[in-house]
PDB file of C-alpha atoms in Angstrom:
ATOM      1  CA  MET E   1     -15.867 -35.664  -0.038  1.00 55.00           C
ATOM      2  CA  TYR E   2     -13.757 -35.502   3.017  1.00 57.00           C
ATOM      3  CA  LEU E   3     -15.355 -35.209   5.988  1.00 63.00           C
ATOM      4  CA  PHE E   4     -12.676 -33.711   8.399  1.00 70.00           C
ATOM      5  CA  THR E   5     -13.440 -32.526  11.970  1.00 83.00           C
ATOM      6  CA  ASN E   6     -11.405 -32.268  14.670  1.00 87.00           C
ATOM      7  CA  CYS E   7     -11.686 -33.886  18.279  1.00 92.00           C
ATOM      8  CA  LYS E   8     -14.711 -32.324  20.315  1.00 91.00           C
ATOM      9  CA  CYS E   9     -12.036 -33.259  23.496  1.00 93.00           C
ATOM     10  CA  PRO E  10     -10.477 -29.454  24.340  1.00 93.00           C
ATOM     11  CA  GLY E  11      -6.740 -29.535  22.990  1.00 91.00           C
ATOM     12  CA  CYS E  12      -7.127 -32.759  20.833  1.00 93.00           C
ATOM     13  CA  ASN E  13      -5.993 -32.522  17.706  1.00 90.00           C
ATOM     14  CA  LYS E  14      -6.887 -35.445  16.029  1.00 89.00           C
ATOM     15  CA  GLN E  15      -9.777 -36.162  13.676  1.00 88.00           C
ATOM     16  CA  ALA E  16     -13.067 -37.150  14.786  1.00 92.00           C
ATOM     17  CA  LEU E  17     -14.692 -40.451  13.829  1.00 94.00           C
ATOM     18  CA  SER E  18     -17.752 -40.737  11.378  1.00 93.00           C
ATOM     19  CA  ASN E  19     -20.986 -39.874  13.028  1.00 89.00           C
ATOM     20  CA  PHE E  20     -24.759 -41.775  12.279  1.00 89.00           C
ATOM     21  CA  ASP E  21     -27.777 -40.829  12.273  1.00 86.00           C
ATOM     22  CA  GLN E  22     -30.623 -43.477  13.349  1.00 84.00           C
ATOM     23  CA  ASN E  23     -30.942 -44.979   9.638  1.00 83.00           C
ATOM     24  CA  GLY E  24     -27.100 -46.073   9.805  1.00 83.00           C
ATOM     25  CA  ASN E  25     -26.194 -43.332   7.317  1.00 86.00           C
ATOM     26  CA  ILE E  26     -22.798 -41.112   7.476  1.00 89.00           C
ATOM     27  CA  VAL E  27     -23.487 -37.793   9.099  1.00 85.00           C
ATOM     28  CA  GLU E  28     -21.165 -34.344   8.856  1.00 79.00           C
ATOM     29  CA  SER E  29     -21.483 -33.165  12.269  1.00 77.00           C
ATOM     30  CA  ASP E  30     -18.907 -32.569  15.262  1.00 83.00           C
ATOM     31  CA  GLY E  31     -17.618 -35.395  16.855  1.00 90.00           C
ATOM     32  CA  TYR E  32     -14.789 -37.134  18.967  1.00 94.00           C
ATOM     33  CA  CYS E  33     -11.550 -39.235  17.654  1.00 94.00           C
ATOM     34  CA  LEU E  34     -12.070 -43.146  19.345  1.00 93.00           C
ATOM     35  CA  GLU E  35      -9.795 -42.227  22.473  1.00 93.00           C
ATOM     36  CA  HIS E  36     -12.092 -39.466  23.574  1.00 94.00           C
ATOM     37  CA  HIS E  37     -15.189 -40.826  22.946  1.00 94.00           C
ATOM     38  CA  PRO E  38     -18.061 -41.347  25.462  1.00 93.00           C
ATOM     39  CA  ASP E  39     -19.004 -44.891  24.219  1.00 93.00           C
ATOM     40  CA  PRO E  40     -15.844 -46.092  22.285  1.00 93.00           C
ATOM     41  CA  MET E  41     -17.341 -49.740  21.857  1.00 94.00           C
ATOM     42  CA  GLY E  42     -20.266 -48.494  20.289  1.00 92.00           C
ATOM     43  CA  VAL E  43     -18.849 -46.393  17.868  1.00 92.00           C
ATOM     44  CA  LEU E  44     -16.586 -49.396  16.586  1.00 93.00           C
ATOM     45  CA  LYS E  45     -19.448 -51.448  16.462  1.00 93.00           C
ATOM     46  CA  GLN E  46     -21.371 -48.974  14.175  1.00 92.00           C
ATOM     47  CA  ILE E  47     -18.224 -48.255  12.146  1.00 94.00           C
ATOM     48  CA  ARG E  48     -17.774 -52.275  11.930  1.00 93.00           C
ATOM     49  CA  THR E  49     -21.400 -52.596  10.247  1.00 93.00           C
ATOM     50  CA  TYR E  50     -21.190 -49.733   8.542  1.00 94.00           C
ATOM     51  CA  ILE E  51     -18.086 -51.269   6.645  1.00 95.00           C
ATOM     52  CA  LYS E  52     -19.770 -54.729   6.809  1.00 93.00           C
ATOM     53  CA  ASN E  53     -23.052 -53.714   5.152  1.00 93.00           C
ATOM     54  CA  HIS E  54     -21.853 -51.092   2.693  1.00 94.00           C
ATOM     55  CA  ASP E  55     -20.358 -52.071  -1.066  1.00 96.00           C
ATOM     56  CA  LYS E  56     -19.668 -48.745  -1.661  1.00 96.00           C
ATOM     57  CA  ILE E  57     -18.654 -46.149   1.062  1.00 95.00           C
ATOM     58  CA  VAL E  58     -17.685 -42.503   0.569  1.00 94.00           C
ATOM     59  CA  GLY E  59     -16.645 -40.019   3.232  1.00 92.00           C
ATOM     60  CA  LEU E  60     -16.000 -42.607   6.145  1.00 94.00           C
ATOM     61  CA  ASN E  61     -13.327 -41.481   8.840  1.00 95.00           C
ATOM     62  CA  ALA E  62     -12.568 -44.626  10.538  1.00 95.00           C
ATOM     63  CA  SER E  63      -8.553 -43.537  12.253  1.00 94.00           C
ATOM     64  CA  GLY E  64      -7.274 -45.330  14.700  1.00 94.00           C
ATOM     65  CA  ILE E  65      -9.803 -48.363  14.627  1.00 95.00           C
ATOM     66  CA  ASN E  66      -8.813 -52.232  14.420  1.00 95.00           C
ATOM     67  CA  ILE E  67      -9.747 -54.151  11.632  1.00 95.00           C
ATOM     68  CA  THR E  68      -9.483 -58.247  12.100  1.00 95.00           C
ATOM     69  CA  GLU E  69     -10.925 -61.263  10.154  1.00 94.00           C
ATOM     70  CA  THR E  70     -13.201 -58.677   7.675  1.00 94.00           C
ATOM     71  CA  ASP E  71     -14.165 -59.470   4.482  1.00 95.00           C
ATOM     72  CA  LEU E  72     -13.711 -56.859   1.910  1.00 96.00           C
ATOM     73  CA  LYS E  73     -13.993 -58.178  -1.218  1.00 97.00           C
ATOM     74  CA  ASN E  74     -14.902 -55.852  -3.862  1.00 97.00           C
ATOM     75  CA  LYS E  75     -15.931 -53.303  -1.869  1.00 97.00           C
ATOM     76  CA  LYS E  76     -16.002 -49.149  -3.230  1.00 98.00           C
ATOM     77  CA  TRP E  77     -14.433 -46.952  -0.981  1.00 97.00           C
ATOM     78  CA  PHE E  78     -13.660 -42.813  -2.743  1.00 96.00           C
ATOM     79  CA  GLY E  79     -12.757 -40.340  -0.457  1.00 95.00           C
ATOM     80  CA  CYS E  80     -12.419 -42.375   3.049  1.00 96.00           C
ATOM     81  CA  VAL E  81      -9.405 -42.107   6.150  1.00 95.00           C
ATOM     82  CA  PHE E  82      -8.110 -44.570   8.045  1.00 96.00           C
ATOM     83  CA  SER E  83      -4.933 -43.508   9.547  1.00 95.00           C
ATOM     84  CA  HIS E  84      -3.453 -44.980  12.020  1.00 95.00           C
ATOM     85  CA  CYS E  85      -5.867 -48.252  11.122  1.00 97.00           C
ATOM     86  CA  ASN E  86      -4.286 -51.650  12.066  1.00 97.00           C
ATOM     87  CA  PHE E  87      -5.522 -54.193   9.387  1.00 98.00           C
ATOM     88  CA  SER E  88      -5.317 -57.832  10.098  1.00 98.00           C
ATOM     89  CA  ASN E  89      -6.124 -61.254   8.464  1.00 97.00           C
ATOM     90  CA  ILE E  90      -8.076 -58.821   6.097  1.00 96.00           C
ATOM     91  CA  HIS E  91      -9.716 -60.267   2.668  1.00 97.00           C
ATOM     92  CA  ALA E  92     -10.015 -57.719   0.096  1.00 97.00           C
ATOM     93  CA  GLU E  93      -9.657 -59.396  -3.151  1.00 97.00           C
ATOM     94  CA  GLY E  94     -11.480 -56.847  -6.063  1.00 98.00           C
ATOM     95  CA  LEU E  95     -11.038 -53.464  -3.316  1.00 98.00           C
ATOM     96  CA  HIS E  96     -11.825 -50.714  -5.373  1.00 98.00           C
ATOM     97  CA  ALA E  97     -10.559 -47.178  -3.897  1.00 98.00           C
ATOM     98  CA  ARG E  98     -10.092 -43.239  -4.537  1.00 97.00           C
ATOM     99  CA  MET E  99      -8.704 -40.678  -3.133  1.00 97.00           C
ATOM    100  CA  CYS E 100      -8.690 -42.558   0.126  1.00 97.00           C
ATOM    101  CA  ILE E 101      -5.752 -41.436   3.180  1.00 96.00           C
ATOM    102  CA  LEU E 102      -4.190 -45.125   4.615  1.00 97.00           C
ATOM    103  CA  ASP E 103      -1.334 -42.995   6.047  1.00 97.00           C
ATOM    104  CA  PHE E 104       0.838 -44.973   9.130  1.00 98.00           C
ATOM    105  CA  CYS E 105      -1.400 -47.755   8.983  1.00 98.00           C
ATOM    106  CA  THR E 106      -0.102 -51.359   9.966  1.00 98.00           C
ATOM    107  CA  PHE E 107      -1.241 -54.366   7.669  1.00 98.00           C
ATOM    108  CA  THR E 108      -0.688 -57.788   8.462  1.00 98.00           C
ATOM    109  CA  ASP E 109      -1.682 -61.105   6.578  1.00 98.00           C
ATOM    110  CA  CYS E 110      -4.084 -59.207   4.383  1.00 98.00           C
ATOM    111  CA  ASP E 111      -4.745 -59.911   1.204  1.00 97.00           C
ATOM    112  CA  PHE E 112      -5.535 -56.857  -2.405  1.00 98.00           C
ATOM    113  CA  LEU E 113      -5.375 -58.986  -4.652  1.00 98.00           C
ATOM    114  CA  ASN E 114      -6.433 -57.612  -8.308  1.00 98.00           C
ATOM    115  CA  SER E 115      -7.273 -54.520  -6.232  1.00 98.00           C
ATOM    116  CA  ASN E 116      -7.757 -50.954  -8.126  1.00 98.00           C
ATOM    117  CA  ILE E 117      -5.939 -48.573  -5.796  1.00 98.00           C
ATOM    118  CA  GLN E 118      -5.665 -44.651  -7.170  1.00 98.00           C
ATOM    119  CA  TYR E 119      -4.947 -41.408  -6.172  1.00 98.00           C
ATOM    120  CA  SER E 120      -4.438 -43.071  -2.143  1.00 98.00           C
ATOM    121  CA  SER E 121      -2.239 -42.303   0.219  1.00 98.00           C
ATOM    122  CA  PHE E 122      -0.405 -45.277   2.470  1.00 98.00           C
ATOM    123  CA  SER E 123       2.527 -42.777   3.701  1.00 98.00           C
ATOM    124  CA  GLY E 124       4.350 -44.317   6.667  1.00 98.00           C
ATOM    125  CA  SER E 125       2.174 -47.405   7.209  1.00 98.00           C
ATOM    126  CA  LYS E 126       3.910 -51.112   7.273  1.00 98.00           C
ATOM    127  CA  PHE E 127       2.966 -54.480   5.068  1.00 98.00           C
ATOM    128  CA  VAL E 128       3.685 -57.907   6.564  1.00 98.00           C
ATOM    129  CA  HIS E 129       3.072 -60.601   4.762  1.00 98.00           C
ATOM    130  CA  VAL E 130       1.038 -58.909   2.560  1.00 98.00           C
ATOM    131  CA  VAL E 131      -0.188 -59.750  -0.779  1.00 98.00           C
ATOM    132  CA  LEU E 132      -1.282 -57.216  -3.905  1.00 98.00           C
ATOM    133  CA  THR E 133      -0.614 -59.496  -6.870  1.00 98.00           C
ATOM    134  CA  GLY E 134      -2.594 -58.430 -10.298  1.00 98.00           C
ATOM    135  CA  SER E 135      -3.333 -54.896  -8.936  1.00 98.00           C
ATOM    136  CA  ASP E 136      -3.354 -51.482 -10.346  1.00 98.00           C
ATOM    137  CA  LEU E 137      -1.931 -49.292  -7.978  1.00 98.00           C
ATOM    138  CA  ILE E 138      -1.215 -46.332  -9.937  1.00 98.00           C
ATOM    139  CA  HIS E 139      -0.189 -42.791  -8.534  1.00 98.00           C
ATOM    140  CA  ASN E 140      -0.157 -43.947  -4.993  1.00 98.00           C
ATOM    141  CA  ASN E 141       2.196 -42.591  -1.795  1.00 98.00           C
ATOM    142  CA  PHE E 142       3.972 -45.415  -0.435  1.00 98.00           C
ATOM    143  CA  ASN E 143       6.863 -43.081   1.066  1.00 98.00           C
ATOM    144  CA  GLY E 144       8.304 -43.541   4.393  1.00 98.00           C
ATOM    145  CA  THR E 145       6.697 -47.597   4.358  1.00 98.00           C
ATOM    146  CA  THR E 146       7.582 -51.058   5.269  1.00 98.00           C
ATOM    147  CA  CYS E 147       7.207 -54.302   3.473  1.00 98.00           C
ATOM    148  CA  TYR E 148       8.501 -57.151   5.135  1.00 98.00           C
ATOM    149  CA  GLN E 149       8.065 -60.545   2.793  1.00 98.00           C
ATOM    150  CA  SER E 150       4.299 -59.038   0.793  1.00 98.00           C
ATOM    151  CA  SER E 151       4.203 -59.278  -2.878  1.00 98.00           C
ATOM    152  CA  PHE E 152       3.355 -57.114  -5.611  1.00 98.00           C
ATOM    153  CA  ASP E 153       3.890 -59.021  -8.645  1.00 98.00           C
ATOM    154  CA  ASN E 154       1.940 -58.494 -11.597  1.00 98.00           C
ATOM    155  CA  SER E 155       1.002 -55.166 -10.460  1.00 98.00           C
ATOM    156  CA  ASP E 156       1.268 -51.689 -12.324  1.00 98.00           C
ATOM    157  CA  LEU E 157       2.821 -48.893 -10.082  1.00 98.00           C
ATOM    158  CA  TYR E 158       2.660 -46.490 -12.435  1.00 98.00           C
ATOM    159  CA  ASN E 159       3.779 -43.164 -10.873  1.00 98.00           C
ATOM    160  CA  SER E 160       3.447 -44.201  -7.877  1.00 98.00           C
ATOM    161  CA  ARG E 161       6.380 -42.987  -4.882  1.00 98.00           C
ATOM    162  CA  PHE E 162       8.207 -45.391  -2.233  1.00 98.00           C
ATOM    163  CA  ILE E 163      10.758 -42.257  -1.170  1.00 97.00           C
ATOM    164  CA  LYS E 164      12.666 -43.490   1.718  1.00 96.00           C
ATOM    165  CA  ALA E 165      10.373 -46.758   1.786  1.00 98.00           C
ATOM    166  CA  ILE E 166      12.113 -50.285   3.479  1.00 98.00           C
ATOM    167  CA  LEU E 167      11.472 -52.794   0.858  1.00 98.00           C
ATOM    168  CA  MET E 168      12.810 -56.852   2.868  1.00 98.00           C
ATOM    169  CA  ASN E 169      12.065 -59.684   1.167  1.00 98.00           C
ATOM    170  CA  SER E 170       9.063 -58.323  -0.939  1.00 98.00           C
ATOM    171  CA  SER E 171       8.814 -58.867  -4.617  1.00 98.00           C
ATOM    172  CA  PHE E 172       8.019 -56.254  -7.490  1.00 98.00           C
ATOM    173  CA  THR E 173       7.945 -59.344 -10.681  1.00 97.00           C
ATOM    174  CA  ASN E 174       6.464 -58.924 -13.421  1.00 98.00           C
ATOM    175  CA  CYS E 175       5.258 -54.786 -12.372  1.00 98.00           C
ATOM    176  CA  ASN E 176       4.433 -51.597 -14.244  1.00 98.00           C
ATOM    177  CA  LEU E 177       7.758 -49.545 -13.082  1.00 97.00           C
ATOM    178  CA  LYS E 178       7.161 -46.706 -15.490  1.00 97.00           C
ATOM    179  CA  LYS E 179       7.906 -43.480 -13.640  1.00 96.00           C
ATOM    180  CA  THR E 180       7.730 -45.320 -10.202  1.00 97.00           C
ATOM    181  CA  VAL E 181      10.234 -43.442  -7.582  1.00 96.00           C
ATOM    182  CA  PHE E 182      12.410 -45.291  -5.427  1.00 96.00           C
ATOM    183  CA  PHE E 183      14.494 -42.002  -3.991  1.00 95.00           C
ATOM    184  CA  SER E 184      16.345 -42.817  -1.054  1.00 94.00           C
ATOM    185  CA  SER E 185      14.778 -45.831  -0.325  1.00 95.00           C
ATOM    186  CA  VAL E 186      16.273 -49.647   0.860  1.00 95.00           C
ATOM    187  CA  ARG E 187      15.166 -52.780  -0.585  1.00 94.00           C
ATOM    188  CA  GLU E 188      17.328 -55.870   0.961  1.00 96.00           C
ATOM    189  CA  GLY E 189      15.958 -59.131  -1.100  1.00 96.00           C
ATOM    190  CA  VAL E 190      13.683 -57.833  -3.592  1.00 96.00           C
ATOM    191  CA  SER E 191      12.812 -59.131  -6.283  1.00 96.00           C
ATOM    192  CA  PHE E 192      12.669 -57.025  -9.886  1.00 96.00           C
ATOM    193  CA  LYS E 193      12.348 -59.716 -12.208  1.00 96.00           C
ATOM    194  CA  LEU E 194      10.903 -59.105 -15.513  1.00 97.00           C
ATOM    195  CA  SER E 195       9.705 -55.556 -14.300  1.00 97.00           C
ATOM    196  CA  ASN E 196      10.563 -52.590 -16.833  1.00 96.00           C
ATOM    197  CA  THR E 197      13.186 -51.339 -14.097  1.00 94.00           C
ATOM    198  CA  LYS E 198      14.999 -48.800 -16.132  1.00 93.00           C
ATOM    199  CA  GLU E 199      11.728 -46.715 -16.499  1.00 95.00           C
ATOM    200  CA  ALA E 200      11.626 -46.224 -12.662  1.00 95.00           C
ATOM    201  CA  LEU E 201      13.556 -43.506 -10.637  1.00 94.00           C
ATOM    202  CA  ILE E 202      15.595 -44.600  -8.240  1.00 87.00           C
ATOM    203  CA  ASP E 203      18.220 -41.642  -8.208  1.00 75.00           C
ATOM    204  CA  ARG E 204      17.703 -38.073  -8.066  1.00 71.00           C
ATOM    205  CA  SER E 205      20.104 -37.346 -10.458  1.00 68.00           C
ATOM    206  CA  LYS E 206      19.514 -40.432 -13.182  1.00 64.00           C
ATOM    207  CA  GLY E 207      16.725 -42.782 -14.317  1.00 61.00           C
ATOM    208  CA  GLY E 208      16.542 -46.052 -14.554  1.00 68.00           C
ATOM    209  CA  MET E 209      17.514 -48.988 -12.560  1.00 66.00           C
ATOM    210  CA  ILE E 210      19.559 -51.587 -13.282  1.00 51.00           C
ATOM    211  CA  GLY E 211      19.966 -54.896 -11.673  1.00 45.00           C
ATOM    212  CA  GLU E 212      16.928 -56.713  -9.332  1.00 39.00           C
ATOM    213  CA  SER E 213      19.023 -57.976  -6.271  1.00 38.00           C
ATOM    214  CA  THR E 214      19.735 -56.463  -2.699  1.00 40.00           C
ATOM    215  CA  SER E 215      20.753 -52.894  -2.777  1.00 43.00           C
ATOM    216  CA  LYS E 216      22.436 -50.434  -0.440  1.00 44.00           C
ATOM    217  CA  TYR E 217      21.356 -47.307   0.399  1.00 38.00           C
ATOM    218  CA  ASP E 218      24.114 -44.626  -1.112  1.00 38.00           C
ATOM    219  CA  ASP E 219      24.682 -41.445   1.525  1.00 35.00           C
ATOM    220  CA  ASN E 220      26.481 -39.125  -1.153  1.00 34.00           C
ATOM    221  CA  GLN E 221      24.484 -39.813  -3.820  1.00 34.00           C
ATOM    222  CA  GLY E 222      21.036 -39.691  -3.125  1.00 35.00           C
ATOM    223  CA  GLY E 223      20.299 -42.967  -4.399  1.00 34.00           C
ATOM    224  CA  LEU E 224      20.787 -46.920  -4.157  1.00 37.00           C
ATOM    225  CA  PHE E 225      23.677 -49.354  -5.453  1.00 32.00           C
ATOM    226  CA  LEU E 226      22.107 -52.170  -7.091  1.00 35.00           C
TER     227      LEU E 226
END
């Protein structure tokens, strides 16, 4: 499903962007990362056009690109790579994603209402003014993320991980937190109202959380005081 190839530029360890044939279809072949691509503007146009024109996308590698003011409503992504991308003013209500890699991305002013994202990774990403309300976010990796003024309200976060995440002024109201892991995370101004916090994992020595307000990391216990 993943079409992992390294950039052809000598000494570059970055992943190559997807290539396209004359009909605009993804083809598996050697290529370049965005930095070393001989026609960066041309390949950006190809990728953006492909994303816009296809409701179902499999195996696209678009690492390092900027995606702004784009309608991604009800798109379906499978095995796509968007590492180190910048998403801003994205409307992605109803997005369906499986086994996608969105590590070290920045999401700003984005809408993912009622999405279904599973077995995907957002490790090290930043969420600023992002709405994921009413979504199924199951078996996902949010380790090391920073979330600021974002909403996960009314979402299912079963077995997702927020290890070492920084959650600021964000809301997890009425969420399913069964087996959701918050080890070594920092949370300030976060609401867990109506969520099943006692079924979440906050401390390696014990399960469950008590309380819904500001917390502070405890270096000695490896958990959080609430």
